[in-house]
Short mmCIF file of C-alpha atoms in Angstrom, two decimals:
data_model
loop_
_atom_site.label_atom_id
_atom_site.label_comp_id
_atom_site.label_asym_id
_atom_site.label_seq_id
_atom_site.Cartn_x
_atom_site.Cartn_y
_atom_site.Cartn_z
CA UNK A 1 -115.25 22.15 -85.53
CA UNK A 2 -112.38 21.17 -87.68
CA UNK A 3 -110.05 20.68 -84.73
CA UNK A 4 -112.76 18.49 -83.29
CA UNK A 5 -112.76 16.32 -85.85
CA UNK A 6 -108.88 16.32 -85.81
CA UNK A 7 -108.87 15.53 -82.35
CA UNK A 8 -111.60 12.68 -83.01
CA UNK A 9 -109.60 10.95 -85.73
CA UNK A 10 -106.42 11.17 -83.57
CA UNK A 11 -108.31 9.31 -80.48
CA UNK A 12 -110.95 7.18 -82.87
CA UNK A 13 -108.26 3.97 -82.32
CA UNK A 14 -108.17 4.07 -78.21
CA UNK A 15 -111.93 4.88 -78.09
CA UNK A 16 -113.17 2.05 -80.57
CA UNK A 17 -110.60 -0.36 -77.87
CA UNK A 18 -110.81 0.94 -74.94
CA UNK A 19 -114.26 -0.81 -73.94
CA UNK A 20 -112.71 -4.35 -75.12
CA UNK A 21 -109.70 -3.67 -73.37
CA UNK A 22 -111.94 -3.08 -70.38
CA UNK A 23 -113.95 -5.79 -70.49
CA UNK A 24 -110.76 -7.88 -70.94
CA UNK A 25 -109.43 -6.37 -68.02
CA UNK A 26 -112.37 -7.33 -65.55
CA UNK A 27 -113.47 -10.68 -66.99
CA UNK A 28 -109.89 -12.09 -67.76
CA UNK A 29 -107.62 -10.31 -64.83
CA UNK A 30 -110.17 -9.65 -62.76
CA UNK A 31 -111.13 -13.44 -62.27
CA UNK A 32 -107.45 -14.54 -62.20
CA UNK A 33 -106.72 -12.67 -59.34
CA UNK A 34 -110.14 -13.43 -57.49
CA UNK A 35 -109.15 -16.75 -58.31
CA UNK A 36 -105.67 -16.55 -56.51
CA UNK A 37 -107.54 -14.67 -53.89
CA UNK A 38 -109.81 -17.51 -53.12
CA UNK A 39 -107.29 -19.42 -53.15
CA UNK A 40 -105.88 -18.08 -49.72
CA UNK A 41 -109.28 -18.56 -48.37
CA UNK A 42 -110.93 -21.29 -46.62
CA UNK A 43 -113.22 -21.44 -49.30
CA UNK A 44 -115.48 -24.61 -49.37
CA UNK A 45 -118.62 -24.88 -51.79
CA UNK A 46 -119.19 -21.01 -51.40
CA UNK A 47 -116.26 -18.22 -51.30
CA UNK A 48 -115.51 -17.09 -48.05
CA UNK A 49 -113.20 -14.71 -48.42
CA UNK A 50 -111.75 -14.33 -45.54
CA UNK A 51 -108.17 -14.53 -45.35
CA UNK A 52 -106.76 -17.95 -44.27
CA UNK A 53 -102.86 -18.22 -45.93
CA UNK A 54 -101.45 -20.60 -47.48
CA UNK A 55 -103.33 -23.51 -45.85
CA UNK A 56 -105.65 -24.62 -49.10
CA UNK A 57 -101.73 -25.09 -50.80
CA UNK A 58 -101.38 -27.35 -48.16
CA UNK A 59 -104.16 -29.17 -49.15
CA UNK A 60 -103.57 -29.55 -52.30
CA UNK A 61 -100.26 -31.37 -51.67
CA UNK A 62 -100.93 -33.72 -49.38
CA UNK A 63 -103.61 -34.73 -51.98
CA UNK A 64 -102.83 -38.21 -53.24
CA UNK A 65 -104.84 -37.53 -56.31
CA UNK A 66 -103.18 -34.26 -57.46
CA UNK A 67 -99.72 -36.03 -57.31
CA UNK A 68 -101.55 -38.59 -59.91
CA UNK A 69 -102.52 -35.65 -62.17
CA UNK A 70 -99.20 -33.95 -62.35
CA UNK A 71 -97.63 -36.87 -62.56
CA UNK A 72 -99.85 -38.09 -66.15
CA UNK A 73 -99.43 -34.19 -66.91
CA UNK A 74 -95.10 -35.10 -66.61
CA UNK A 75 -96.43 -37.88 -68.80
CA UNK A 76 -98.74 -36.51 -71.25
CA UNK A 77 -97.16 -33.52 -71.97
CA UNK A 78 -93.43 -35.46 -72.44
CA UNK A 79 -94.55 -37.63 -74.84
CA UNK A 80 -97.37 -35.26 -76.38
CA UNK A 81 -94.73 -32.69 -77.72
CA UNK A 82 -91.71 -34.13 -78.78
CA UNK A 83 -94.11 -37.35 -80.49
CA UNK A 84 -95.63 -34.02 -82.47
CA UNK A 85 -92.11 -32.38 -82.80
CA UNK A 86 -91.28 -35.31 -84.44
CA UNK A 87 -93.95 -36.11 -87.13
CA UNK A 88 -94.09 -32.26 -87.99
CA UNK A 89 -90.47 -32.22 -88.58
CA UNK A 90 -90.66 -35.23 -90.52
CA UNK A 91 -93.76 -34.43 -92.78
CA UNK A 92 -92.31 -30.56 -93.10
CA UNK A 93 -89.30 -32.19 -94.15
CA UNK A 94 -90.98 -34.42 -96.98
CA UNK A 95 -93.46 -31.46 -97.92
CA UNK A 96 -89.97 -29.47 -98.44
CA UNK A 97 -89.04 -31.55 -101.65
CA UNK A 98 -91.86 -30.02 -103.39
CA UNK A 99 -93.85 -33.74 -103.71
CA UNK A 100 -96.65 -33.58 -106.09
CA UNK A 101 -99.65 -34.62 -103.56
CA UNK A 102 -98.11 -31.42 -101.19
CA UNK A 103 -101.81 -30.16 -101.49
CA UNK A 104 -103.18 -33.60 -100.10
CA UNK A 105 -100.80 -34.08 -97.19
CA UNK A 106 -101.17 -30.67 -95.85
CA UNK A 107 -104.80 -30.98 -96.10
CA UNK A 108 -105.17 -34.36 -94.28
CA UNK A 109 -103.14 -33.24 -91.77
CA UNK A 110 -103.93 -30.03 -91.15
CA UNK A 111 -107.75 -31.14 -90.92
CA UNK A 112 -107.54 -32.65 -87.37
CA UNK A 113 -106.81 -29.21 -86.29
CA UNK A 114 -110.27 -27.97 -87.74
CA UNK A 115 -111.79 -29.95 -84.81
CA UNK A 116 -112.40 -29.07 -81.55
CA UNK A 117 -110.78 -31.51 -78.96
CA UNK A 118 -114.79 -32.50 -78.03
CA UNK A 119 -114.70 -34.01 -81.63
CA UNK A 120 -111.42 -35.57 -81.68
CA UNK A 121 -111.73 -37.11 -77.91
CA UNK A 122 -115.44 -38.67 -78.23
CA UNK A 123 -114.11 -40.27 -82.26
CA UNK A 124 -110.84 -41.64 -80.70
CA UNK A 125 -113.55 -42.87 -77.59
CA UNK A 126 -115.34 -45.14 -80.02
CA UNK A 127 -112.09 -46.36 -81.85
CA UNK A 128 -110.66 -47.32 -78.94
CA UNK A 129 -113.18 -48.69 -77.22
CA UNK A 130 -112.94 -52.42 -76.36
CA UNK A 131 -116.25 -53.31 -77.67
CA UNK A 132 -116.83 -51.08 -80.44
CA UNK A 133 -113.58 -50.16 -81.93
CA UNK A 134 -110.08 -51.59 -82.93
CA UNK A 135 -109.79 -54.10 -80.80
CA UNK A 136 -114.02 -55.45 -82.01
CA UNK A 137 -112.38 -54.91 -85.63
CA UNK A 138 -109.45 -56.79 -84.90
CA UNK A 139 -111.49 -59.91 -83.52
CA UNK A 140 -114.42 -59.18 -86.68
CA UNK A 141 -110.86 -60.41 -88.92
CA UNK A 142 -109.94 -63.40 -87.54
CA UNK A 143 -107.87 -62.04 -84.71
CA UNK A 144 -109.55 -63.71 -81.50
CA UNK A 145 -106.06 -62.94 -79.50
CA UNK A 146 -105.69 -59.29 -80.21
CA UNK A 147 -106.07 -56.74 -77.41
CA UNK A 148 -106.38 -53.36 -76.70
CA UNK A 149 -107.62 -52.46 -73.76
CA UNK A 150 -105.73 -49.57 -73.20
CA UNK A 151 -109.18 -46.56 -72.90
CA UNK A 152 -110.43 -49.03 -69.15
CA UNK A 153 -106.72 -49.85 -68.54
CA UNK A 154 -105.93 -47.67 -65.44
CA UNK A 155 -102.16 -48.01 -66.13
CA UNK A 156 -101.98 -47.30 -69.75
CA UNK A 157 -105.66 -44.80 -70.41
CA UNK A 158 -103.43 -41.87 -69.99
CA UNK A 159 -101.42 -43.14 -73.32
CA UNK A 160 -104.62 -43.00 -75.14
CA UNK A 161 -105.15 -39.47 -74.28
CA UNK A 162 -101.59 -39.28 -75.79
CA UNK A 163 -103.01 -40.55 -78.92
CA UNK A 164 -105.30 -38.59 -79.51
CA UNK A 165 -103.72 -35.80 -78.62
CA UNK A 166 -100.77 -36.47 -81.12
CA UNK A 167 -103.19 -37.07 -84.14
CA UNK A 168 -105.16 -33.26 -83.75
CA UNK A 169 -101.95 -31.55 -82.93
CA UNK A 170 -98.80 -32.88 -85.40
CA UNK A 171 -100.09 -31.19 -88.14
CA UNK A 172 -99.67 -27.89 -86.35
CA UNK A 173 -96.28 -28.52 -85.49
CA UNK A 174 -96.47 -29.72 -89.63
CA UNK A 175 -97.13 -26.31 -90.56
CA UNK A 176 -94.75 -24.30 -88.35
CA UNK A 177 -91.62 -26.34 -89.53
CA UNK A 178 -92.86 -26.08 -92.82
CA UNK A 179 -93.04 -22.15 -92.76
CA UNK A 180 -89.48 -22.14 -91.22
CA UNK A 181 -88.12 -24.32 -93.89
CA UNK A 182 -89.78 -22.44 -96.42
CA UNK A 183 -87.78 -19.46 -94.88
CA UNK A 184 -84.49 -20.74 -95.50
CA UNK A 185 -82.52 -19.15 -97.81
CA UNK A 186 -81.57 -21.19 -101.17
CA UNK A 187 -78.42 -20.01 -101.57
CA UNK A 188 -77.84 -22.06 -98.06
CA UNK A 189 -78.60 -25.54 -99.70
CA UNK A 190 -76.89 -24.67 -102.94
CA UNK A 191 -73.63 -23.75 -100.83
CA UNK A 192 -73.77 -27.26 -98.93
CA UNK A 193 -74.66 -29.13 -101.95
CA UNK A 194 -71.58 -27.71 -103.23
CA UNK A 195 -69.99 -28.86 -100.30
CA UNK A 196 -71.14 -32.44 -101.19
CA UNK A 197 -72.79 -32.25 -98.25
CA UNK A 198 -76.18 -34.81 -98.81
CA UNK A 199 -79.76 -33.90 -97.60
CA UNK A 200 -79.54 -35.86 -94.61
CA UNK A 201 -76.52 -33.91 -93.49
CA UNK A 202 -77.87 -30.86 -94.78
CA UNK A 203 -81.01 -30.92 -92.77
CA UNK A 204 -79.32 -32.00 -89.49
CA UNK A 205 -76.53 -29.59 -89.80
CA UNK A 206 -77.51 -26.90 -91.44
CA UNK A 207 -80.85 -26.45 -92.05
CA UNK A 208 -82.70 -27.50 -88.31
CA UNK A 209 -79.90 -25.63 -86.73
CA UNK A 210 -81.05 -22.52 -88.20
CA UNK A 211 -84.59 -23.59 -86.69
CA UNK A 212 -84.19 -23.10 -83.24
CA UNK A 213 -86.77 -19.75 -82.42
CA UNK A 214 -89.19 -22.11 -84.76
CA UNK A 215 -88.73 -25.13 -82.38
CA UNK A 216 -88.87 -22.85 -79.35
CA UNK A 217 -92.08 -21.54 -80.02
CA UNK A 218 -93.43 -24.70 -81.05
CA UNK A 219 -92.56 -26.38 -77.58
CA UNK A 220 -94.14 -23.10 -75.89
CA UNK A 221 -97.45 -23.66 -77.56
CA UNK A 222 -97.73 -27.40 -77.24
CA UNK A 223 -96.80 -27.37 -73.72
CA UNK A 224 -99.65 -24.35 -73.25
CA UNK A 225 -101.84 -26.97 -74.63
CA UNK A 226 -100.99 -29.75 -72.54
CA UNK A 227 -100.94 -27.27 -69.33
CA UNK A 228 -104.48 -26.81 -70.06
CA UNK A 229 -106.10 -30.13 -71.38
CA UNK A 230 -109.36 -30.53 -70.08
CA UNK A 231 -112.08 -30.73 -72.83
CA UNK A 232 -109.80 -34.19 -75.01
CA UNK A 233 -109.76 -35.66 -71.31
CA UNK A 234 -113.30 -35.19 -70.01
CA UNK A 235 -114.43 -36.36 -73.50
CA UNK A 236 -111.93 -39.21 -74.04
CA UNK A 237 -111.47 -40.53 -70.57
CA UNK A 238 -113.54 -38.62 -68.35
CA UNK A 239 -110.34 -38.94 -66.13
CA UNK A 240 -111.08 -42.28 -65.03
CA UNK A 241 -110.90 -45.24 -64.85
CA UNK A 242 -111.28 -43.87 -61.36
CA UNK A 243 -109.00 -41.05 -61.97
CA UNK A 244 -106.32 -42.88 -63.21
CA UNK A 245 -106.10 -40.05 -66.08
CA UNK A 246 -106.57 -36.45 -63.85
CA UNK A 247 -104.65 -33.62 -65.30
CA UNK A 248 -104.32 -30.50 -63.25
CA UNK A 249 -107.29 -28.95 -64.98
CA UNK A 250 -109.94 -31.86 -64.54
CA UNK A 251 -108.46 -32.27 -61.00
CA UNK A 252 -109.48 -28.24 -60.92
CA UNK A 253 -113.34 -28.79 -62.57
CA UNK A 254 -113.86 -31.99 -59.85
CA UNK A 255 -113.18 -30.13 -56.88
CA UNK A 256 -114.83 -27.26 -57.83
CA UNK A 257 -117.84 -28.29 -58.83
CA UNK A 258 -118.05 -31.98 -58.50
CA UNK A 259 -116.70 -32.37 -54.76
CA UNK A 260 -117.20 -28.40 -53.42
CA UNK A 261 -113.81 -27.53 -52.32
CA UNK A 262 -113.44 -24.45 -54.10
CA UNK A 263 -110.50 -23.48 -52.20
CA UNK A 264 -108.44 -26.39 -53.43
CA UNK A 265 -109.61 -25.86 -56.53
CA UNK A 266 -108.34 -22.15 -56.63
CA UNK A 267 -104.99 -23.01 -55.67
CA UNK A 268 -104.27 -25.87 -58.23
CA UNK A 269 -105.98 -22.91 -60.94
CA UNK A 270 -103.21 -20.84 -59.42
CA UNK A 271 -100.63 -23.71 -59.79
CA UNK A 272 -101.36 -24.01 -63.34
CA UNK A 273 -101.24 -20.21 -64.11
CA UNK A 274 -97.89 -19.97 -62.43
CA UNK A 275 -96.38 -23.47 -64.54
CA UNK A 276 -97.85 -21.68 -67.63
CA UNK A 277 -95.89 -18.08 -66.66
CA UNK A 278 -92.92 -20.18 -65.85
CA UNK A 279 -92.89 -21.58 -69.24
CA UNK A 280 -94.07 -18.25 -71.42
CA UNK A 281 -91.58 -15.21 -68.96
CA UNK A 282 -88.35 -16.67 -70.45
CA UNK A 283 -90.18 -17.35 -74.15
CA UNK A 284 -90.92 -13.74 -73.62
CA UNK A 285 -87.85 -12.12 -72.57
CA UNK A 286 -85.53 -13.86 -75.15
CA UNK A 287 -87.55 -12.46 -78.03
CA UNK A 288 -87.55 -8.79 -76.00
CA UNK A 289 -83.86 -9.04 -76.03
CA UNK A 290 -83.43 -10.59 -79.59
CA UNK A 291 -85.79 -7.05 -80.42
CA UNK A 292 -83.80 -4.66 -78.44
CA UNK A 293 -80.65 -5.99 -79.72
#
């Protein structure tokens, strides 16, 4: 009985997982590669899964429309992380002189990230709406000439997407500089202050230097969440006007279940999991080899 128990204790860790890594396994997996499955299908509002190649790729690129949504996801995503790189560098860099309202500033902008990207694209909707928001505020003043039409402006809605966008996700990048910076050793900035070296040069040339795995993983997990932007669009924009603001994933969700073309649908999902591997399989095999080493 007492070897029993022994042997219990031993495998208590794998039995407690094991049904959660099955259930992972199936729902997660197992729908990826049905997805990529479908996608070699002819697949049209029901699976069919009959084999059928490559020809639903073929499809999908000599879709006008999916050339518009990777060409606003070139767009958003560009300007989405380095704009955040920037002001979380920045505000890490003023949190790092030890100001006295440190407490308020991270908690202002850490807050955004409390919402979910529902929240933060139906607020920035009403702000930016030509009738309700800035632009209604602007006129309210005195400011008859002022406009922003940007949220019905086909050429310049996917900028407000951008916007939005930058405001939930800067303090992130905020708090990930901050934690490296925090990490640097003092005797580091007593050496270059010795040097006369002054905090401008210090930071530049020293300090973010010394940053680089922290700025690495902060471009991996911005760019995972511009890969995958679906809910800030759908309630900012809802793609339009027309869909002058399609990103690969609402370009998935309206041929899936808005136009029936599951097929299509499948292969840009399959499109986006292989950008997303792209961008994570070197992430990944840098840090194996920094371990191994």
């Amino acid at each position: 009985m007492a070897r029993f128990g022994r042997a219990l204790e031993r495998r208590l860790p794998a039995i407690v997982v094991s049904p959660l890594f099955a259930a992972s396994l199936f729902f997660v997996y197992g729908f990826i590669g049905w997805t990529a499955y479908i996608s070699l299908t002819r697949s049209g509002v029901m699976p069919d899964y009959q084999f059928d190649g490559v020809s639903q790729y073929v499809r999908l690129w000599q879709t006008p429309r999916w050339y518009v949504a990777i060409r606003n996801l070139f767009v958003f995503s560009g300007l989405f992380i380095s704009i955040s790189m920037a002001i979380g560098i920045l505000l890490a860099i003023l949190l790092d002189q030890k100001v006295r309202i440190e407490g308020v500033i991270r908690t202002i902008y850490l807050y955004p990230m409390a919402l979910s990207f529902i929240v933060t694209g139906t607020v920035w909707k009403w702000m930016l709406n030509p009738g309700l928001g800035l632009e209604r505020l602007m006129h309210q003043a005195g400011f008859e000439s002022f406009r922003f039409d940007w949220l019905v402006n086909s050429h310049y809605a996917i900028y407000t997407v951008v916007i939005a966008a930058v405001w939930q996700s800067s303090g992130y990048a905020m708090a990930l500089f901050l934690a490296g910076l925090r990490s640097v050793d003092d005797e580091v900035l007593k050496a270059a202050a010795i040097d006369g070296a002054g905090p401008w040069r210090t930071y530049t040339g020293i300090v973010l230097p010394m940053l680089r795995p922290v700025f690495l993983s902060t471009v991996i997990i911005l760019a995972h969440l511009a890969i995958k932007s679906f809910d800030l669009v759908i309630a900012l924009t809802g793609g339009g006007p027309g869909y002058a603001t399609d990103l690969p994933a609402t370009f998935m969700y309206s041929f899936a279940f808005q136009r029936s073309e599951l097929g299509v649908a499948a292969a840009s999902a399959t499109m986006m999991l292989m950008t997303v591997i792209a961008i994570i399989v070197p992430y990944l095999y840098s840090e194996l080899r920094k371990t191994a080493g």
